[in-house]
Tab-separated table of C-alpha atoms and ligand atoms in Angstrom:
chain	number	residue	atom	x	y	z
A	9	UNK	CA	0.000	0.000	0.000
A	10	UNK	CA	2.217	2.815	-1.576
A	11	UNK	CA	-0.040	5.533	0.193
A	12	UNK	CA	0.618	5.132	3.799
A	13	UNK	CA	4.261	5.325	5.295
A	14	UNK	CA	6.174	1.684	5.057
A	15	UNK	CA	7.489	3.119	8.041
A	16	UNK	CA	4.762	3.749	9.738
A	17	UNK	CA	3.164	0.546	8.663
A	18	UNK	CA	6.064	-1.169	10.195
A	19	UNK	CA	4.687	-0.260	13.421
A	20	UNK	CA	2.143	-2.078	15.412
A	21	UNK	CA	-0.537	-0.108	18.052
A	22	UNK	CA	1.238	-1.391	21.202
A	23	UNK	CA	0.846	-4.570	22.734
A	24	UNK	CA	-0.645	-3.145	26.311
A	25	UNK	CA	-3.173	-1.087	24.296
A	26	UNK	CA	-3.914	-4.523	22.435
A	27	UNK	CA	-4.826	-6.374	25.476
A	28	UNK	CA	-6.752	-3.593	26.780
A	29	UNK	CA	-9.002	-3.953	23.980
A	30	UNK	CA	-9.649	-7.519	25.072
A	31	UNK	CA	-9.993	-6.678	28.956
A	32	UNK	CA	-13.108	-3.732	27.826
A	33	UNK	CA	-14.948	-7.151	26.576
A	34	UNK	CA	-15.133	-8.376	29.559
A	35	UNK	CA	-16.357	-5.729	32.101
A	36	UNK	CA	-16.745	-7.921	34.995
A	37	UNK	CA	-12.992	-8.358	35.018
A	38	UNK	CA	-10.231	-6.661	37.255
A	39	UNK	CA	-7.867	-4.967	35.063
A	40	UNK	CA	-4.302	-4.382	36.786
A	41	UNK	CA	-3.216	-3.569	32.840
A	42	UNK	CA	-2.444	-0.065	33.472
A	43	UNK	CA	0.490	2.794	34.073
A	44	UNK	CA	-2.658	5.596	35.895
A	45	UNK	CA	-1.992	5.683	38.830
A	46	UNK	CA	-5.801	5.718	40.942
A	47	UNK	CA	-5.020	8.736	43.110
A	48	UNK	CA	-6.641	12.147	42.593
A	49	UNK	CA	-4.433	14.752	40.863
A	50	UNK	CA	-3.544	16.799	43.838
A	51	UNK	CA	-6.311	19.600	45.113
A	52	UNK	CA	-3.792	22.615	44.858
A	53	UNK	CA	-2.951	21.558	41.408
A	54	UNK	CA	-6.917	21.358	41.088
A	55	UNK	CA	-7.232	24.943	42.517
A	56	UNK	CA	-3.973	26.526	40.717
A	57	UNK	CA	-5.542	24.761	37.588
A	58	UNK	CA	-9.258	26.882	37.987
A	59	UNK	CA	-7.587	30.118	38.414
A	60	UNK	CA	-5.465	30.115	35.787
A	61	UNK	CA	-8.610	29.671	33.310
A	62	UNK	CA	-9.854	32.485	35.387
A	63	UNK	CA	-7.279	34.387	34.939
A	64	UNK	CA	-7.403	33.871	31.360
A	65	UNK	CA	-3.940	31.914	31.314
A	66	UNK	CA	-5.370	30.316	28.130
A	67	UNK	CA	-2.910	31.564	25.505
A	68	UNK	CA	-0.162	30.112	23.741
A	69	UNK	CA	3.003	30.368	26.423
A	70	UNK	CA	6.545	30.453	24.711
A	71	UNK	CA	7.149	26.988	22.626
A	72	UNK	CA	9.575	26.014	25.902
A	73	UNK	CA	7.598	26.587	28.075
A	74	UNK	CA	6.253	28.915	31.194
A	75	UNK	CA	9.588	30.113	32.714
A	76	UNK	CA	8.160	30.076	36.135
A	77	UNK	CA	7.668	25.669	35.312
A	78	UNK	CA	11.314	25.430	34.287
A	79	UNK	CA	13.207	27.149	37.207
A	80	UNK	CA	10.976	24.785	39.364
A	81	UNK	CA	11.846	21.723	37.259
A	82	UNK	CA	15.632	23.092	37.188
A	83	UNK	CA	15.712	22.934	41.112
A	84	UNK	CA	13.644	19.587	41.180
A	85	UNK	CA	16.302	18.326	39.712
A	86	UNK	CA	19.190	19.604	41.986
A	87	UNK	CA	17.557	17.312	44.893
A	88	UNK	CA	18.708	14.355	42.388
A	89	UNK	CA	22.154	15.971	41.619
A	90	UNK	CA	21.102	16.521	38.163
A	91	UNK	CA	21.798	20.128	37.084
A	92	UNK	CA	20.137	21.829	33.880
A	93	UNK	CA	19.227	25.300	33.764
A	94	UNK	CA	16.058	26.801	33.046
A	95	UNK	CA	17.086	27.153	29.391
A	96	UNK	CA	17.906	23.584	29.381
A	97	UNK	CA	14.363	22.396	29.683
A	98	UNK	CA	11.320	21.988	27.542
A	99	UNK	CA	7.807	21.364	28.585
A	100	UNK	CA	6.104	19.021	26.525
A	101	UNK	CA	3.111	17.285	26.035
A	102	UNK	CA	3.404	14.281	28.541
A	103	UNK	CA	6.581	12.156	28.335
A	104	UNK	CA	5.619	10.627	25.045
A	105	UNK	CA	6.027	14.095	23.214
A	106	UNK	CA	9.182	14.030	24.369
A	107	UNK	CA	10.270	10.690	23.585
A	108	UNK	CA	9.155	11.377	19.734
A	109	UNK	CA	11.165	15.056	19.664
A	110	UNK	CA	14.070	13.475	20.801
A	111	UNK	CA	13.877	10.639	18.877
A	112	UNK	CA	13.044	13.038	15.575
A	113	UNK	CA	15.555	15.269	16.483
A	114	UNK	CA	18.544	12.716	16.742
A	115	UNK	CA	17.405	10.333	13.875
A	116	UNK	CA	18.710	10.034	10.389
A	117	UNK	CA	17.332	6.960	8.035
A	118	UNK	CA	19.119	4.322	9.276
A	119	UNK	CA	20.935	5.198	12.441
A	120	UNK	CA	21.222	2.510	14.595
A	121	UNK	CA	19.530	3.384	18.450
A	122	UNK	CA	20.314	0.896	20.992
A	123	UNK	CA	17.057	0.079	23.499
A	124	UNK	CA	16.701	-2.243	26.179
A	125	UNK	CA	15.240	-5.429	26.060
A	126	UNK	CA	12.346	-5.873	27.787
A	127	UNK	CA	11.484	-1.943	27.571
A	128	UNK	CA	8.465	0.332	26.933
A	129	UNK	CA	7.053	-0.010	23.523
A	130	UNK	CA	6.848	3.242	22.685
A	131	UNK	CA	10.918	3.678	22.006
A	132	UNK	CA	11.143	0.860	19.182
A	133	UNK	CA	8.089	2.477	17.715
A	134	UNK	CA	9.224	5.643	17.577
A	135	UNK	CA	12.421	4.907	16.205
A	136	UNK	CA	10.839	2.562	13.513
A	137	UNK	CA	8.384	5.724	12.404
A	138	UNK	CA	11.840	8.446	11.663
A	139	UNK	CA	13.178	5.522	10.116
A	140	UNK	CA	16.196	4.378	12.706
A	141	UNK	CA	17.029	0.559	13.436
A	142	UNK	CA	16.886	-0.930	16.442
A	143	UNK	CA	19.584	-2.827	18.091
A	144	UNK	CA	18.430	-4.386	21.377
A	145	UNK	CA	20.948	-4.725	24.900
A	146	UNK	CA	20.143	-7.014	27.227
A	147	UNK	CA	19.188	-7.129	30.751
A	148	UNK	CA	20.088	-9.659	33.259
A	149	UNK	CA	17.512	-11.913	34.714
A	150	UNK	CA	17.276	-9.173	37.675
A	151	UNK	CA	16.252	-6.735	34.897
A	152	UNK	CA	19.810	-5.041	35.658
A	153	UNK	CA	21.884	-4.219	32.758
A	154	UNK	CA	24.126	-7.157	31.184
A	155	UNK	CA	27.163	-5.397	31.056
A	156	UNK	CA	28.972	-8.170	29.050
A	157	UNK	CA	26.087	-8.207	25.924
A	158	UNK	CA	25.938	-4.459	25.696
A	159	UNK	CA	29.561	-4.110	25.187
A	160	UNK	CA	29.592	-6.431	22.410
A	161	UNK	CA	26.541	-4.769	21.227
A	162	UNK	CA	28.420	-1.538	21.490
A	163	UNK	CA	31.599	-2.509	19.396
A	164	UNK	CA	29.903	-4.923	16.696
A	165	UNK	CA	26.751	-2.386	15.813
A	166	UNK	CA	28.576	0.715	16.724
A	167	UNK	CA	24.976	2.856	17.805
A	168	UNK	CA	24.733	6.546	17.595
A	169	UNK	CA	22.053	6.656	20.265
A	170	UNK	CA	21.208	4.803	23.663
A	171	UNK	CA	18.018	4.687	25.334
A	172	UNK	CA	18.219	4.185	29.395
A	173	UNK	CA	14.717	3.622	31.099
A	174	UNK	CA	15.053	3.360	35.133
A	175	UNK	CA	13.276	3.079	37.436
A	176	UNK	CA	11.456	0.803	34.630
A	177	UNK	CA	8.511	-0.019	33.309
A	178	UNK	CA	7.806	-3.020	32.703
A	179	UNK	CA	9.999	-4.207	35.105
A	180	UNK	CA	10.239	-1.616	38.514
A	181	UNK	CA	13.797	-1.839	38.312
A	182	UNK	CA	15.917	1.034	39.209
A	183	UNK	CA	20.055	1.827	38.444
A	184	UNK	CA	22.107	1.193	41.075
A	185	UNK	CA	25.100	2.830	42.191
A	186	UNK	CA	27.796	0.726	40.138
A	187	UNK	CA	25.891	0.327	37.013
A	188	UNK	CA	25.942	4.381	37.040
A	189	UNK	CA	29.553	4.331	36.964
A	190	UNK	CA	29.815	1.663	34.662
A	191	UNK	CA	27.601	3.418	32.133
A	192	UNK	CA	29.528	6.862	32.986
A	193	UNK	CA	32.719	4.918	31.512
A	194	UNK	CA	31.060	3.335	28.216
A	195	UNK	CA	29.527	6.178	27.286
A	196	UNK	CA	32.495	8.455	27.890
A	197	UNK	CA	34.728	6.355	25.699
A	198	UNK	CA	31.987	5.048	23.217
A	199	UNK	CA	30.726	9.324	22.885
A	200	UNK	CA	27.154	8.038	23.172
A	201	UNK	CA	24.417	10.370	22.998
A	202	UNK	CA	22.319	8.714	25.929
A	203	UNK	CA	18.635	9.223	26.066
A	204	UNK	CA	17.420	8.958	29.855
A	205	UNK	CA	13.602	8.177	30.262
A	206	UNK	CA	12.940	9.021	34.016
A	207	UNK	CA	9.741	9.342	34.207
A	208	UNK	CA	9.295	7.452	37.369
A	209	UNK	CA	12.385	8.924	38.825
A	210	UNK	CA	9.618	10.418	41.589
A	211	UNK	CA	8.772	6.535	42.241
A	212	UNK	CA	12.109	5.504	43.375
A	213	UNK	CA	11.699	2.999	46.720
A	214	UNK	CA	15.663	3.609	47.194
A	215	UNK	CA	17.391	5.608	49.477
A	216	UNK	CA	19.697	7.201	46.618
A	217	UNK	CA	18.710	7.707	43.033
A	218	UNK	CA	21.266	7.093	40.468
A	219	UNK	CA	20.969	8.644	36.988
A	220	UNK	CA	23.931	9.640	34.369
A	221	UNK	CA	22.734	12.786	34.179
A	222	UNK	CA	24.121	13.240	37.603
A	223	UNK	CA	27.945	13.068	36.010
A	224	UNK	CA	28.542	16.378	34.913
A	225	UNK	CA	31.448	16.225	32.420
A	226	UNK	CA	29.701	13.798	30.142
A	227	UNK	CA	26.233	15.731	31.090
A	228	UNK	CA	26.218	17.288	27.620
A	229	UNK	CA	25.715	13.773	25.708
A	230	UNK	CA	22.773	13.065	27.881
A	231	UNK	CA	18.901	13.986	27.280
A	232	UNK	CA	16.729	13.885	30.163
A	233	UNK	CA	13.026	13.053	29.470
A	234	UNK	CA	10.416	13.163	32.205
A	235	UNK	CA	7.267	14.171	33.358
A	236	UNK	CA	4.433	14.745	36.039
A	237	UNK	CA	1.906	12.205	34.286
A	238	UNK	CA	2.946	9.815	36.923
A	239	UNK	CA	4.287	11.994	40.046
A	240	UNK	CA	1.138	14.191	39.957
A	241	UNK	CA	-1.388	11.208	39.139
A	242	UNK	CA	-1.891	13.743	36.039
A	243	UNK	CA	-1.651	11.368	33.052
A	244	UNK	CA	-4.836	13.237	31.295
A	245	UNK	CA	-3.117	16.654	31.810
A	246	UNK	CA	-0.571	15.896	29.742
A	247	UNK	CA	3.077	17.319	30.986
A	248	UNK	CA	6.419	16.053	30.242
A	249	UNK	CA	9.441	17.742	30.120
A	250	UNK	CA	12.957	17.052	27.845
A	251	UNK	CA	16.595	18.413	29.298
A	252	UNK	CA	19.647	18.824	27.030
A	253	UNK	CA	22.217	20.959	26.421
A	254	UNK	CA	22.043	23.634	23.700
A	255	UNK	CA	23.372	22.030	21.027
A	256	UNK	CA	20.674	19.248	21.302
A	257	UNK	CA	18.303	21.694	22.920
A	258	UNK	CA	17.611	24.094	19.604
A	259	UNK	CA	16.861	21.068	17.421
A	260	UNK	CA	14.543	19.344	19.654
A	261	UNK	CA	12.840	22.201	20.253
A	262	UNK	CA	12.045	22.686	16.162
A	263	UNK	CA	10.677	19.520	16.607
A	264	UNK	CA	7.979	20.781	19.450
A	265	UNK	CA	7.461	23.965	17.768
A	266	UNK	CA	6.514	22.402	14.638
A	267	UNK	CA	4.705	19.787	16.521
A	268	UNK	CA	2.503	21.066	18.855
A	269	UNK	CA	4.010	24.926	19.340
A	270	UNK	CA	3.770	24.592	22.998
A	271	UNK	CA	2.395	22.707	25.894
A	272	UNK	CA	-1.184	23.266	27.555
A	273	UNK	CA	-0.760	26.813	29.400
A	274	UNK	CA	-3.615	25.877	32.167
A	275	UNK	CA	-1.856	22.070	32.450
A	276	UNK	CA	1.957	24.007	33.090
A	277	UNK	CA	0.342	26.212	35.769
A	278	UNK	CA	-0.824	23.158	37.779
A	279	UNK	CA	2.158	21.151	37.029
A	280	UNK	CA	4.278	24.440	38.743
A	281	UNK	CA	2.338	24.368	41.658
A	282	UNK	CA	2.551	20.862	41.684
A	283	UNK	CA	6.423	21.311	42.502
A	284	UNK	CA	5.532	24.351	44.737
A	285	UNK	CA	2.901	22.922	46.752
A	286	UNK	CA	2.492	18.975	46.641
A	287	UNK	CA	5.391	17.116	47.250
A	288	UNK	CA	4.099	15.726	50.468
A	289	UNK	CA	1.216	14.094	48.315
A	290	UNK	CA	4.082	12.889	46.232
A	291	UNK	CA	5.129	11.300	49.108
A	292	UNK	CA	2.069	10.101	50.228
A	293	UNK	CA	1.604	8.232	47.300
A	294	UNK	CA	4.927	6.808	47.092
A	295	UNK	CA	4.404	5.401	50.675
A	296	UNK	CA	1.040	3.754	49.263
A	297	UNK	CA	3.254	1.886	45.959
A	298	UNK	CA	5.548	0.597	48.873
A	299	UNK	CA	2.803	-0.931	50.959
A	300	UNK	CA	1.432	-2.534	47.258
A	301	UNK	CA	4.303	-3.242	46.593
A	302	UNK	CA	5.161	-5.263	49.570
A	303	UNK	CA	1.611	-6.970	49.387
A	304	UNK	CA	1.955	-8.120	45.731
A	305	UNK	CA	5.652	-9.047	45.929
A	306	UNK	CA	4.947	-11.555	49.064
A	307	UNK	CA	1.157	-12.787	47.477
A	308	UNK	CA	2.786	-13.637	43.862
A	309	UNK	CA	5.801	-15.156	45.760
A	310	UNK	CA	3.125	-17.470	47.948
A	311	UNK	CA	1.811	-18.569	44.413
A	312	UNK	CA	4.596	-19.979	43.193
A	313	UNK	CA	5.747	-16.824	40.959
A	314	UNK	CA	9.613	-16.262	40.616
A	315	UNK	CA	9.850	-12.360	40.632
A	316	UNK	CA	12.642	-9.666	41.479
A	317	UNK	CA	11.220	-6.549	44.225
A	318	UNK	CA	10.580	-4.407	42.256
A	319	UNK	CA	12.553	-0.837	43.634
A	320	UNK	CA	10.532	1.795	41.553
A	321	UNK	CA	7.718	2.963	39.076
A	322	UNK	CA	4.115	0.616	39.985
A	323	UNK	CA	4.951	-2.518	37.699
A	324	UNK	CA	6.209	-5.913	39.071
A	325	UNK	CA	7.539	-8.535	36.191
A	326	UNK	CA	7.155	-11.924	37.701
A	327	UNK	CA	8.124	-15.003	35.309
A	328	UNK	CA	5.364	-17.563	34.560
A	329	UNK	CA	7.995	-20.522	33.639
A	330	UNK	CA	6.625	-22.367	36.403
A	331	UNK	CA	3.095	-22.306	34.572
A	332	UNK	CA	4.366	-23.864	31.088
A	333	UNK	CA	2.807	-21.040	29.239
A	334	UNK	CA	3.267	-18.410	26.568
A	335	UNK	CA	2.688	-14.608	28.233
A	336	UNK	CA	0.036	-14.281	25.522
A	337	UNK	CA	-1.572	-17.642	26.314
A	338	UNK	CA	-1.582	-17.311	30.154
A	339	UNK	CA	-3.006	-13.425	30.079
A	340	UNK	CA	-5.714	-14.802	27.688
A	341	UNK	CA	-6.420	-17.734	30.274
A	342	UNK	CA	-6.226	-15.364	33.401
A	343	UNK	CA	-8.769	-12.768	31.914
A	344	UNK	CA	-11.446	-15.715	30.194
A	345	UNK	CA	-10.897	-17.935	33.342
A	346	UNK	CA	-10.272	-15.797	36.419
A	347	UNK	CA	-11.347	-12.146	35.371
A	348	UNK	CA	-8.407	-10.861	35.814
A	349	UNK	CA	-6.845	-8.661	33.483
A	350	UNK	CA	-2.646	-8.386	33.060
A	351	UNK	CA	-0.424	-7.356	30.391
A	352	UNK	CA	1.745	-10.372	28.467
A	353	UNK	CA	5.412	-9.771	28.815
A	354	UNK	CA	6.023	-9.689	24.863
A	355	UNK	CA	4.415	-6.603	24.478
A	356	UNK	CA	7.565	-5.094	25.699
A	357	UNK	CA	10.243	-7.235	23.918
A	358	UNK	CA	11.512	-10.645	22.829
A	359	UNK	CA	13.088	-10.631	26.332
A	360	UNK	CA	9.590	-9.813	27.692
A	361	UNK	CA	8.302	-13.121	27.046
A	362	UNK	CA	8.149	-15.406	29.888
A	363	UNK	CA	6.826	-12.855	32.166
A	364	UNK	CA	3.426	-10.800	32.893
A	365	UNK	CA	3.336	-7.170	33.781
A	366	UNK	CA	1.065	-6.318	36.675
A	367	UNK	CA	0.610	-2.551	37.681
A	368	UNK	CA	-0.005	-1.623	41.129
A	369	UNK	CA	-1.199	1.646	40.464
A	370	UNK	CA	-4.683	0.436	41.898
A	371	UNK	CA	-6.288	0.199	45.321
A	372	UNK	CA	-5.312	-2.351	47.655
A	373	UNK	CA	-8.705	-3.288	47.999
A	374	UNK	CA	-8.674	-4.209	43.812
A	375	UNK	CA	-5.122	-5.653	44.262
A	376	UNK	CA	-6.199	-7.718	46.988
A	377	UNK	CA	-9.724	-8.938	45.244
A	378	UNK	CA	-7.749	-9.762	41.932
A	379	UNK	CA	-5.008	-12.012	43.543
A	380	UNK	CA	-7.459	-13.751	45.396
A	381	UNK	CA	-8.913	-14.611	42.024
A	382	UNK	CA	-5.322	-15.635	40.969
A	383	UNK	CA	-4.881	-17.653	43.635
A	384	UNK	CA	-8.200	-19.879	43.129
A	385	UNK	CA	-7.510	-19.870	39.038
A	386	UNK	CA	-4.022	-21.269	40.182
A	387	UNK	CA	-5.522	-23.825	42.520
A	388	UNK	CA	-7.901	-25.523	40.208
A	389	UNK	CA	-5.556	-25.438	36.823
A	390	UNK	CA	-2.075	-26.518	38.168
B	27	PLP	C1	8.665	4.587	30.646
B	27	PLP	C2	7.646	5.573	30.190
B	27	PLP	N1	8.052	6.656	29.495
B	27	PLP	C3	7.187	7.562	29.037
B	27	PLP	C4	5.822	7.426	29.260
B	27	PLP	C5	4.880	8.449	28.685
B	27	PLP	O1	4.334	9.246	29.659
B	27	PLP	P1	3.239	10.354	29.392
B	27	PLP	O2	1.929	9.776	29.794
B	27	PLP	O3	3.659	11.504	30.258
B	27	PLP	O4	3.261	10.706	27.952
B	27	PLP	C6	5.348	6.320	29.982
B	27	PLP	C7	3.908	6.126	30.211
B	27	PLP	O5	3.427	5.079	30.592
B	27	PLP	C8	6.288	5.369	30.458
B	27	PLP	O6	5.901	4.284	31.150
């Protein structure tokens, strides 16, 4: 069909949104399928929100954003050690915005960008849409980077770009301390320009947050993309933000302006306050993903799941091997059979498969209904 993109064709809607599709046909089933968290956005975000359509904040705001958004965003970022100035940040239009400006900014037909493998769908889509290639690394059974493959990877296929994704979905794990430095040495000798997705950098279960960002001499090869979609419980408001230096900064941003000129001017005023105002419900809600967290990880464990803790984001990543099952096959079984709706692990990768993503962005009350289910499906099948 010579009238739609080949690369665009290339590209499949993604595998959660798939199975999504299936879970709306059953409506008496639990869904745990996805990344919204079920918290209301923050009341002062609510109230800044209302006043700034009173106000008549309603116009287009410069294509970077409101200023007052990116000084707060540029000392957010100093509590991680990560240090871009105001004019080193763009607001965008949730994470995923960002993602593609990068992306379009960086690719030319045929570059090869390295993503992890499992990873979210959206970066091998992206890619495959400008017209990159992907090259996959791997990550180690405890969804920690496999040091070994990726520098192999890195001196056979010889990337241009890298994609990082911690704390990660699918698999809530997070960098630690000695992969930073490791990474801080292969991309300093391999001059890799590093994309960093941190969008659940806010969801880290740590006590220290690791990030290559946080190195500043090779600062200028890394792009920062991130966002209050999940902090804020905002997903619908739609605010992401991308960090580079200048040279990559001016580019992306002819992406954006081209794009979508700038981001929602009411949205930006309540993600601002959001940084102003509501980082004890940030907290709060981190505290409630621990005590999830904890339930799920021990439940799943009790039911004969292998799985890793996870340390960040809302997603745990258990293995089914002990249920002789494709991920497709046993998400298909679990929703028909047990009304319970998961994501298979191959929607996020070859190295997916095997696994089933289950997000714990939902009430314990839910989480605690649906593994009962589990366990009963479990009982009478195996
Ligand atoms: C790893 C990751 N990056 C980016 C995004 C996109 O976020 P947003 O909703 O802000 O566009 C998501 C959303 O699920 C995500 O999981």
């Amino acid at each position: 069909m010579n009238s739609i993109s080949r690369n665009v064709q290339s590209v499949e809607i993604s595998g959660i949104r798939k199975f999504y599709n299936k879970v709306i046909q059953y409506p008496d089933a639990i869904s745990l399928t996805l990344g919204q968290p079920d918290f209301n956005v923050p009341g002062k975000i609510k109230t800044a929100m209302i006043k700034a359509i009173e106000d008549n904040k309603t116009t287009y705001t410069s294509n970077a954003g409101i200023i007052e958004l990116r000084e707060e965003i540029s000392k957010y970022l100093k509590g991680f050690h990560i240090n871009y100035s105001k004019d080193e940040i763009c607001i965008t239009i949730g994470g995923s915005e960002a993602l593609m400006d990068v992306f379009a900014a960086l690719i030319n037909s045929g570059d090869k960008i390295l993503i992890p493998n499992p990873a979210y769908p959206a970066y091998e889509s992206c890619v495959k849409i400008l017209g990159g290639n992907i090259v996959t690394y791997n990550l180690k059974d405890d969804f920690s980077i496999d040091f070994d493959n990726l520098k192999r990877t890195l001196e056979n296929e010889k990337p241009k770009v890298m994609v990082l994704s911690y704390p990660s979905n699918p698999t809530g794990a997070v960098l630690s301390g000695d992969d930073n430095r490791k990474l801080y040495n292969l991309i300093k000798k391999n001059k890799l320009i590093v994309i960093s997705d941190e969008i659940y950098a806010s969801l880290n279960f740590e006590k220290d947050y690791f990030s290559p960002a946080q190195y500043n001499d090779i600062k200028d090869h890394i792009i920062l993309v991130s966002g209050f979609s999940k902090m804020f419980s905002m997903t619908g408001l739609r605010i992401g933000y991308v960090c580079a230096h200048k040279s990559f900064m001016d580019e992306i941003m002819k992406v954006h302006q081209y794009n979508v000129s700038c981001a929602p001017s009411i949205s930006q005023w309540g993600a601002y306050t959001g940084l102003k105002s509501c980082m004890k419900d940030v907290d709060y809600m981190c505290s409630k993903f621990i005590e999830r967290r904890d339930y799920i990880y021990n439940k799943l464990k009790s039911l004969g799941f292998e799985l890793n803790l996870p340390r960040g984001a809302f997603y745990v990543f258990p293995s089914i091997k002990n249920f002789n099952m494709k991920s497709e096959e046993f998400c298909e079984k679990l929703l028909k059979e047990a009304k319970v709706a998961v994501v298979p692990g191959s929607a996020f990768g070859t190295k997916g498969e095997g696994h089933i993503r289950i997000s714990y962005a939902y009430s314990m009350d839910k989480l605690k209904t649906s593994m009962g289910k589990i366990e009963d499906w479990i009982a009478s099948h195996f």
